[in-house]
Amino acid sequence: MRAHARQTSPGPEPFPSPGSVISTVASDSDLRYLHFDRGTANRSSRRELHAFLATLLGGMMLGISIAFTTEAVIQRRAEQAQATARRDLADDECGARPSEGLGVGIGLVGICQRYVVYGRNIWVYKPWAPSQTPTNPLPVVVVLHGSDTDAPSIAKASGFAEVADEAQFLVVFPEMLKPSGPDWSYGWPGEVAFFEALVSMLGFEYNIETKQVFICGHSSGGSMSLFIQNRLPKTFRAAASVEAGVDNASKWDEHSPGSPVLLIWNHNDPVLEAYGGEMLYNRTVRRLLRVHTRDLHASLPVPTPTLRESMLPPSKDILYADLLRWDSPSPVLSVVSWATRQPSHAWPSPQAIPGSFDAARVIWQFFGSAAVATSLLPASDSQQGEQN
């Protein structure tokens, strides 16, 4: 059939179809056509490859040129966006304010991030620092709000974000089980589990120093801080309570060693007075000193402190402010015993009460004190340090 087709149809022989070349044995003329087209295909492929490479190289050079020419524009836009973000953060949920002198132009602030743990909002403030690296773990301070308020409110009132910018630590502001509720849930087992999960979440999201996790709070949040240091002393290495005493003492663990505690107590606080005043103060100090009894009488005196020194001179707004410290029994208890001339339940700060100390700075100083640091060491190391 093939010879007959060549005789009756003059001209070039048709190129065999791909199917015939693959599936049949090709004749000499088939191989001749096949060899000829392969050469043509090779030359065409080389031309196409050269064109492709030229196009690719040109595109790369164009991309590099665009990158260099627009880098300055991108940088300017990034700086503008960052500046806007910093201004927006000046009144954010973490109470962060731009700090002058930390950067060029406007002050730099950290990042306020919201998380949800067990269905509850948590705001975490991470400070900004030019020397900060992921390998440097940060201490943590958990700050609890009081009754009928919320986490952003205590963040702004306490000013802890500003202290965190200076001292470099994370500040955490969780909310109650019931947002803006009347109290923290002492009797609910899930409350202790919530604080354990909170620290676990922080360890997952951030590089934290697990031996420097602390807790403090105002009013009802202060009472909860005392409760948590009793229930979770290995998790929270120290606690501070601002204008609050021991609450729900029946739910405390009588065998817990507890943690070092700072108590800030205004003796002219109408809320504290409504809950027992000086009687509540005596009961709180005695329990924290581990000298209470089951049939505790409020008339029992507070043991004499190891140290007593004045913090502030009297002023038109402050009657007195003394620092008391008990070194024994362990752990250490410190008390800021003070009184305002006008009744006040506010978080102590110069902004809220003229002439007052800054409670956030006093608390952080306590958390970083030698007494707290010594309590974090094993017993053998602590004893060796005392001998030296």
CSV table of C-alpha atoms in Angstrom, one decimal:
chain,number,residue,atom,x,y,z
A,1,MET,CA,0.0,0.0,0.0
A,2,ARG,CA,2.8,2.4,0.8
A,3,ALA,CA,4.6,1.9,-2.6
A,4,HIS,CA,1.4,2.3,-4.5
A,5,ALA,CA,0.7,5.6,-2.7
A,6,ARG,CA,4.1,6.9,-3.7
A,7,GLN,CA,3.5,6.1,-7.4
A,8,THR,CA,0.0,7.6,-7.7
A,9,SER,CA,0.6,10.7,-5.4
A,10,PRO,CA,3.7,12.6,-6.6
A,11,GLY,CA,5.3,15.1,-4.2
A,12,PRO,CA,6.6,14.9,-0.7
A,13,GLU,CA,5.6,11.9,1.2
A,14,PRO,CA,3.3,12.5,4.2
A,15,PHE,CA,5.0,12.5,7.7
A,16,PRO,CA,3.8,9.5,9.6
A,17,SER,CA,1.5,10.2,12.4
A,18,PRO,CA,2.8,9.9,16.0
A,19,GLY,CA,0.7,6.8,16.4
A,20,SER,CA,2.2,5.0,13.5
A,21,VAL,CA,5.8,5.8,14.6
A,22,ILE,CA,5.2,4.6,18.1
A,23,SER,CA,3.1,1.6,17.3
A,24,THR,CA,4.6,0.3,14.1
A,25,VAL,CA,8.0,-0.5,12.6
A,26,ALA,CA,9.1,2.6,10.6
A,27,SER,CA,10.5,2.2,7.0
A,28,ASP,CA,13.7,3.9,5.8
A,29,SER,CA,11.7,6.9,4.4
A,30,ASP,CA,9.9,7.2,7.8
A,31,LEU,CA,13.2,7.3,9.6
A,32,ARG,CA,14.5,9.9,7.0
A,33,TYR,CA,11.5,12.2,7.7
A,34,LEU,CA,11.8,11.6,11.4
A,35,HIS,CA,15.5,12.4,11.5
A,36,PHE,CA,14.9,15.6,9.5
A,37,ASP,CA,12.2,16.9,11.8
A,38,ARG,CA,14.1,16.1,14.9
A,39,GLY,CA,16.9,18.4,13.7
A,40,THR,CA,14.4,21.1,12.9
A,41,ALA,CA,12.7,20.6,16.3
A,42,ASN,CA,16.1,20.8,18.1
A,43,ARG,CA,17.0,24.1,16.4
A,44,SER,CA,13.6,25.5,17.1
A,45,SER,CA,13.8,24.4,20.8
A,46,ARG,CA,17.2,26.1,21.1
A,47,ARG,CA,15.8,29.4,19.7
A,48,GLU,CA,12.8,29.2,22.1
A,49,LEU,CA,15.0,28.4,25.1
A,50,HIS,CA,17.3,31.4,24.3
A,51,ALA,CA,14.2,33.6,24.0
A,52,PHE,CA,12.8,32.3,27.3
A,53,LEU,CA,16.1,32.8,29.1
A,54,ALA,CA,16.4,36.3,27.7
A,55,THR,CA,12.9,37.1,28.9
A,56,LEU,CA,13.5,35.6,32.3
A,57,LEU,CA,16.7,37.5,32.8
A,58,GLY,CA,15.1,40.7,31.7
A,59,GLY,CA,12.2,40.1,34.1
A,60,MET,CA,14.7,39.4,37.0
A,61,MET,CA,16.6,42.6,36.2
A,62,LEU,CA,13.4,44.6,36.1
A,63,GLY,CA,12.2,43.1,39.4
A,64,ILE,CA,15.5,44.0,41.1
A,65,SER,CA,15.3,47.5,39.7
A,66,ILE,CA,11.8,47.9,40.9
A,67,ALA,CA,12.8,46.6,44.3
A,68,PHE,CA,15.6,49.1,44.7
A,69,THR,CA,13.7,52.0,43.4
A,70,THR,CA,10.6,51.4,45.6
A,71,GLU,CA,12.5,50.4,48.8
A,72,ALA,CA,12.5,54.0,50.0
A,73,VAL,CA,8.8,54.4,49.3
A,74,ILE,CA,7.9,51.1,51.1
A,75,GLN,CA,10.1,52.1,54.0
A,76,ARG,CA,8.4,55.5,54.3
A,77,ARG,CA,4.9,53.9,54.1
A,78,ALA,CA,5.9,51.3,56.8
A,79,GLU,CA,7.1,54.1,59.1
A,80,GLN,CA,3.9,56.0,58.5
A,81,ALA,CA,1.8,52.9,59.3
A,82,GLN,CA,3.9,52.2,62.4
A,83,ALA,CA,3.5,55.7,63.6
A,84,THR,CA,-0.3,55.5,63.1
A,85,ALA,CA,-0.4,52.2,65.0
A,86,ARG,CA,1.6,53.7,67.8
A,87,ARG,CA,-0.7,56.6,68.1
A,88,ASP,CA,-3.7,54.3,68.1
A,89,LEU,CA,-2.1,52.2,70.9
A,90,ALA,CA,-1.7,55.3,73.1
A,91,ASP,CA,-5.1,54.5,74.5
A,92,ASP,CA,-5.5,50.8,73.8
A,93,GLU,CA,-6.8,48.0,76.0
A,94,CYS,CA,-3.5,47.5,77.7
A,95,GLY,CA,-3.2,51.1,78.8
A,96,ALA,CA,0.0,51.7,76.8
A,97,ARG,CA,1.2,55.2,76.2
A,98,PRO,CA,4.0,56.3,73.8
A,99,SER,CA,7.1,57.0,75.8
A,100,GLU,CA,9.2,60.0,74.7
A,101,GLY,CA,12.9,59.4,74.1
A,102,LEU,CA,12.7,55.7,73.2
A,103,GLY,CA,12.9,56.3,69.5
A,104,VAL,CA,13.2,58.9,66.8
A,105,GLY,CA,10.3,61.2,66.5
A,106,ILE,CA,7.5,59.7,68.5
A,107,GLY,CA,7.9,57.3,71.4
A,108,LEU,CA,7.7,53.6,70.9
A,109,VAL,CA,5.3,51.3,72.6
A,110,GLY,CA,4.9,47.5,72.6
A,111,ILE,CA,2.1,45.4,71.2
A,112,CYS,CA,-1.2,44.7,72.9
A,113,GLN,CA,-2.6,41.3,71.9
A,114,ARG,CA,-6.0,39.8,72.8
A,115,TYR,CA,-6.3,36.1,73.5
A,116,VAL,CA,-9.2,33.8,74.6
A,117,VAL,CA,-8.6,31.1,77.2
A,118,TYR,CA,-11.6,29.0,78.3
A,119,GLY,CA,-13.9,31.6,76.7
A,120,ARG,CA,-12.4,34.5,78.6
A,121,ASN,CA,-10.7,37.5,77.2
A,122,ILE,CA,-7.0,38.1,78.1
A,123,TRP,CA,-4.9,41.1,77.0
A,124,VAL,CA,-1.2,40.7,76.9
A,125,TYR,CA,1.2,43.6,76.6
A,126,LYS,CA,4.6,42.9,75.2
A,127,PRO,CA,7.0,45.8,75.5
A,128,TRP,CA,9.2,47.0,72.7
A,129,ALA,CA,13.0,47.2,73.0
A,130,PRO,CA,15.7,47.7,70.4
A,131,SER,CA,17.9,45.0,72.1
A,132,GLN,CA,15.1,42.5,72.5
A,133,THR,CA,15.7,39.0,71.0
A,134,PRO,CA,13.6,35.9,71.0
A,135,THR,CA,16.3,34.2,73.1
A,136,ASN,CA,15.7,36.5,76.1
A,137,PRO,CA,12.8,35.2,78.2
A,138,LEU,CA,10.6,37.8,79.8
A,139,PRO,CA,9.1,37.8,83.3
A,140,VAL,CA,5.3,37.9,83.6
A,141,VAL,CA,3.0,40.0,85.8
A,142,VAL,CA,-0.7,39.1,85.8
A,143,VAL,CA,-2.9,42.0,86.9
A,144,LEU,CA,-6.5,41.3,88.0
A,145,HIS,CA,-9.3,43.8,88.0
A,146,GLY,CA,-11.8,44.4,90.7
A,147,SER,CA,-15.6,44.1,91.0
A,148,ASP,CA,-17.9,45.6,88.4
A,149,THR,CA,-15.0,46.6,86.1
A,150,ASP,CA,-12.9,45.0,83.4
A,151,ALA,CA,-9.4,44.3,82.3
A,152,PRO,CA,-8.8,47.4,80.1
A,153,SER,CA,-9.9,49.6,83.1
A,154,ILE,CA,-7.3,48.2,85.4
A,155,ALA,CA,-4.7,48.3,82.6
A,156,LYS,CA,-5.2,52.1,82.3
A,157,ALA,CA,-5.6,52.7,86.1
A,158,SER,CA,-2.5,50.8,87.1
A,159,GLY,CA,-0.1,52.1,84.3
A,160,PHE,CA,1.7,48.7,84.3
A,161,ALA,CA,2.4,49.0,80.6
A,162,GLU,CA,4.7,52.0,81.2
A,163,VAL,CA,6.6,50.1,83.9
A,164,ALA,CA,6.9,47.1,81.6
A,165,ASP,CA,8.4,49.3,78.8
A,166,GLU,CA,11.1,50.3,81.3
A,167,ALA,CA,11.8,47.1,83.0
A,168,GLN,CA,11.0,44.7,80.2
A,169,PHE,CA,8.3,42.2,81.2
A,170,LEU,CA,5.0,40.9,79.9
A,171,VAL,CA,1.8,42.3,81.5
A,172,VAL,CA,-1.3,40.2,81.4
A,173,PHE,CA,-4.9,41.4,82.0
A,174,PRO,CA,-7.4,38.6,82.3
A,175,GLU,CA,-11.1,39.0,82.8
A,176,MET,CA,-13.5,37.4,85.3
A,177,LEU,CA,-15.6,34.4,84.3
A,178,LYS,CA,-18.5,36.8,84.1
A,179,PRO,CA,-17.3,39.9,82.4
A,180,SER,CA,-17.4,42.9,84.8
A,181,GLY,CA,-18.9,40.6,87.4
A,182,PRO,CA,-19.1,41.1,91.2
A,183,ASP,CA,-16.3,38.7,92.1
A,184,TRP,CA,-13.8,36.1,91.0
A,185,SER,CA,-14.9,32.5,91.3
A,186,TYR,CA,-13.1,31.2,94.4
A,187,GLY,CA,-15.3,28.1,94.9
A,188,TRP,CA,-15.3,27.0,91.2
A,189,PRO,CA,-12.5,24.4,90.6
A,190,GLY,CA,-12.2,25.7,87.0
A,191,GLU,CA,-10.9,29.0,88.2
A,192,VAL,CA,-7.6,27.5,89.4
A,193,ALA,CA,-7.4,25.5,86.2
A,194,PHE,CA,-8.0,28.8,84.2
A,195,PHE,CA,-4.9,30.4,85.7
A,196,GLU,CA,-2.8,27.3,85.0
A,197,ALA,CA,-4.0,27.3,81.4
A,198,LEU,CA,-3.3,31.0,81.2
A,199,VAL,CA,0.4,30.5,82.1
A,200,SER,CA,0.6,27.5,79.7
A,201,MET,CA,-0.8,29.7,76.9
A,202,LEU,CA,1.8,32.4,77.7
A,203,GLY,CA,4.6,29.8,77.5
A,204,PHE,CA,3.3,28.7,74.1
A,205,GLU,CA,2.9,32.1,72.6
A,206,TYR,CA,5.9,33.9,74.2
A,207,ASN,CA,9.3,33.1,75.5
A,208,ILE,CA,8.7,33.6,79.2
A,209,GLU,CA,10.8,33.1,82.3
A,210,THR,CA,8.8,30.5,84.2
A,211,LYS,CA,10.5,31.2,87.5
A,212,GLN,CA,9.4,34.9,87.3
A,213,VAL,CA,5.7,34.7,86.9
A,214,PHE,CA,3.9,36.9,89.4
A,215,ILE,CA,0.3,38.0,90.1
A,216,CYS,CA,-1.3,41.0,91.6
A,217,GLY,CA,-4.7,42.7,91.7
A,218,HIS,CA,-6.9,45.5,92.9
A,219,SER,CA,-9.9,45.1,95.3
A,220,SER,CA,-11.6,41.8,94.4
A,221,GLY,CA,-8.7,41.1,92.1
A,222,GLY,CA,-6.3,41.6,95.0
A,223,SER,CA,-8.1,39.1,97.1
A,224,MET,CA,-8.0,36.6,94.2
A,225,SER,CA,-4.2,37.2,93.9
A,226,LEU,CA,-3.8,36.2,97.6
A,227,PHE,CA,-6.0,33.1,97.0
A,228,ILE,CA,-4.0,32.1,93.8
A,229,GLN,CA,-0.6,32.4,95.5
A,230,ASN,CA,-1.9,30.0,98.2
A,231,ARG,CA,-3.3,27.5,95.7
A,232,LEU,CA,-0.5,27.8,93.0
A,233,PRO,CA,2.7,28.8,94.7
A,234,LYS,CA,4.9,26.9,92.2
A,235,THR,CA,3.3,28.7,89.3
A,236,PHE,CA,3.1,32.2,90.7
A,237,ARG,CA,6.3,33.0,92.6
A,238,ALA,CA,5.0,36.1,94.4
A,239,ALA,CA,1.8,38.1,94.7
A,240,ALA,CA,0.6,41.6,95.5
A,241,SER,CA,-2.8,42.7,96.8
A,242,VAL,CA,-3.9,46.4,96.4
A,243,GLU,CA,-6.7,47.6,98.7
A,244,ALA,CA,-7.9,44.0,99.5
A,245,GLY,CA,-7.6,41.4,102.2
A,246,VAL,CA,-8.0,37.7,102.5
A,247,ASP,CA,-11.4,36.5,101.2
A,248,ASN,CA,-12.9,33.0,101.2
A,249,ALA,CA,-10.4,31.8,103.8
A,250,SER,CA,-12.2,28.6,104.2
A,251,LYS,CA,-11.2,27.6,100.7
A,252,TRP,CA,-7.5,28.2,101.3
A,253,ASP,CA,-5.0,25.3,101.3
A,254,GLU,CA,-3.8,25.2,104.9
A,255,HIS,CA,-0.8,23.1,103.9
A,256,SER,CA,0.4,25.3,101.1
A,257,PRO,CA,3.8,27.1,101.6
A,258,GLY,CA,2.5,30.1,99.7
A,259,SER,CA,4.6,32.7,98.0
A,260,PRO,CA,6.1,36.1,99.1
A,261,VAL,CA,3.3,38.7,99.3
A,262,LEU,CA,3.1,42.5,99.2
A,263,LEU,CA,0.0,44.0,100.8
A,264,ILE,CA,-0.9,47.6,100.0
A,265,TRP,CA,-3.5,48.8,102.5
A,266,ASN,CA,-5.1,52.2,102.7
A,267,HIS,CA,-6.5,52.6,106.3
A,268,ASN,CA,-8.9,55.3,105.0
A,269,ASP,CA,-10.5,53.1,102.4
A,270,PRO,CA,-14.3,53.1,102.6
A,271,VAL,CA,-14.6,49.7,100.8
A,272,LEU,CA,-12.2,48.0,103.2
A,273,GLU,CA,-14.0,49.6,106.1
A,274,ALA,CA,-17.3,48.1,104.9
A,275,TYR,CA,-15.7,44.7,104.9
A,276,GLY,CA,-14.2,45.0,108.4
A,277,GLY,CA,-11.6,47.7,108.3
A,278,GLU,CA,-8.9,47.1,110.9
A,279,MET,CA,-10.3,43.7,111.8
A,280,LEU,CA,-9.9,42.5,108.2
A,281,TYR,CA,-6.4,44.0,108.1
A,282,ASN,CA,-5.4,42.0,111.3
A,283,ARG,CA,-6.9,38.8,110.0
A,284,THR,CA,-5.2,39.2,106.6
A,285,VAL,CA,-1.8,39.9,108.0
A,286,ARG,CA,-2.0,37.1,110.5
A,287,ARG,CA,-3.1,34.6,107.9
A,288,LEU,CA,-0.3,35.6,105.5
A,289,LEU,CA,2.2,35.2,108.4
A,290,ARG,CA,0.8,31.8,109.1
A,291,VAL,CA,0.0,32.6,112.7
A,292,HIS,CA,-3.8,32.4,112.5
A,293,THR,CA,-5.9,29.9,114.4
A,294,ARG,CA,-9.1,28.2,113.4
A,295,ASP,CA,-11.1,30.2,115.9
A,296,LEU,CA,-9.4,33.5,114.9
A,297,HIS,CA,-10.2,36.5,117.0
A,298,ALA,CA,-10.0,39.9,115.3
A,299,SER,CA,-8.7,41.4,118.6
A,300,LEU,CA,-5.4,39.4,118.3
A,301,PRO,CA,-2.6,41.8,117.6
A,302,VAL,CA,-0.4,41.8,114.5
A,303,PRO,CA,3.1,40.5,115.2
A,304,THR,CA,5.8,43.2,115.3
A,305,PRO,CA,7.4,43.6,111.9
A,306,THR,CA,11.1,43.0,111.3
A,307,LEU,CA,11.4,46.4,109.4
A,308,ARG,CA,9.4,49.6,109.5
A,309,GLU,CA,10.4,52.6,107.5
A,310,SER,CA,8.6,55.7,106.1
A,311,MET,CA,8.0,55.8,102.3
A,312,LEU,CA,6.5,59.3,102.0
A,313,PRO,CA,6.4,62.4,104.1
A,314,PRO,CA,2.9,63.7,105.1
A,315,SER,CA,1.3,66.0,102.6
A,316,LYS,CA,-2.0,67.7,102.0
A,317,ASP,CA,-3.4,64.4,100.5
A,318,ILE,CA,-1.4,61.7,102.3
A,319,LEU,CA,-1.4,61.2,106.1
A,320,TYR,CA,1.4,58.7,106.1
A,321,ALA,CA,2.9,55.8,104.1
A,322,ASP,CA,5.1,53.2,105.8
A,323,LEU,CA,6.7,50.1,104.6
A,324,LEU,CA,6.5,47.1,107.0
A,325,ARG,CA,8.3,43.8,106.5
A,326,TRP,CA,8.2,40.4,108.2
A,327,ASP,CA,11.1,38.1,107.3
A,328,SER,CA,9.9,35.2,109.5
A,329,PRO,CA,8.0,33.0,109.1
A,330,SER,CA,8.9,32.4,105.5
A,331,PRO,CA,7.8,33.4,102.9
A,332,VAL,CA,8.4,37.1,103.3
A,333,LEU,CA,5.4,39.5,103.8
A,334,SER,CA,5.7,43.2,103.1
A,335,VAL,CA,3.0,45.7,103.8
A,336,VAL,CA,2.6,49.3,102.5
A,337,SER,CA,0.5,50.7,105.4
A,338,TRP,CA,-0.8,54.1,104.4
A,339,ALA,CA,-3.7,56.5,104.7
A,340,THR,CA,-5.2,59.2,102.5
A,341,ARG,CA,-6.7,62.3,104.0
A,342,GLN,CA,-9.8,61.8,101.9
A,343,PRO,CA,-11.5,58.3,101.7
A,344,SER,CA,-10.2,56.5,98.6
A,345,HIS,CA,-10.4,53.0,97.1
A,346,ALA,CA,-8.5,54.0,94.0
A,347,TRP,CA,-5.4,52.3,92.7
A,348,PRO,CA,-2.5,54.3,94.2
A,349,SER,CA,-0.8,56.5,91.7
A,350,PRO,CA,0.2,60.2,91.5
A,351,GLN,CA,-2.4,60.6,88.7
A,352,ALA,CA,-5.3,59.3,90.9
A,353,ILE,CA,-4.1,60.7,94.3
A,354,PRO,CA,-1.7,63.6,94.2
A,355,GLY,CA,1.4,63.0,96.2
A,356,SER,CA,0.9,59.2,96.2
A,357,PHE,CA,3.4,56.5,95.4
A,358,ASP,CA,3.1,54.6,92.1
A,359,ALA,CA,1.7,51.1,93.2
A,360,ALA,CA,2.8,49.5,89.9
A,361,ARG,CA,6.4,50.5,90.4
A,362,VAL,CA,6.3,49.5,94.1
A,363,ILE,CA,4.9,46.1,93.2
A,364,TRP,CA,7.5,45.5,90.4
A,365,GLN,CA,10.3,46.5,92.8
A,366,PHE,CA,8.9,44.0,95.3
A,367,PHE,CA,8.8,41.2,92.7
A,368,GLY,CA,12.4,41.9,91.8
A,369,SER,CA,13.6,42.2,95.4
A,370,ALA,CA,16.3,40.1,96.9
A,371,ALA,CA,13.7,38.6,99.3
A,372,VAL,CA,11.6,37.3,96.5
A,373,ALA,CA,14.7,36.2,94.5
A,374,THR,CA,15.9,34.2,97.5
A,375,SER,CA,12.6,32.4,97.9
A,376,LEU,CA,12.9,31.1,94.3
A,377,LEU,CA,16.1,29.2,95.1
A,378,PRO,CA,16.2,25.6,96.4
A,379,ALA,CA,16.5,25.4,100.2
A,380,SER,CA,20.2,24.4,100.0
A,381,ASP,CA,21.1,27.3,97.8
A,382,SER,CA,19.2,29.7,100.0
A,383,GLN,CA,20.9,28.6,103.1
A,384,GLN,CA,24.3,28.8,101.5
A,385,GLY,CA,23.5,32.4,100.4
A,386,GLU,CA,22.6,33.3,104.0
A,387,GLN,CA,25.9,31.9,105.3
A,388,ASN,CA,27.9,33.9,102.8
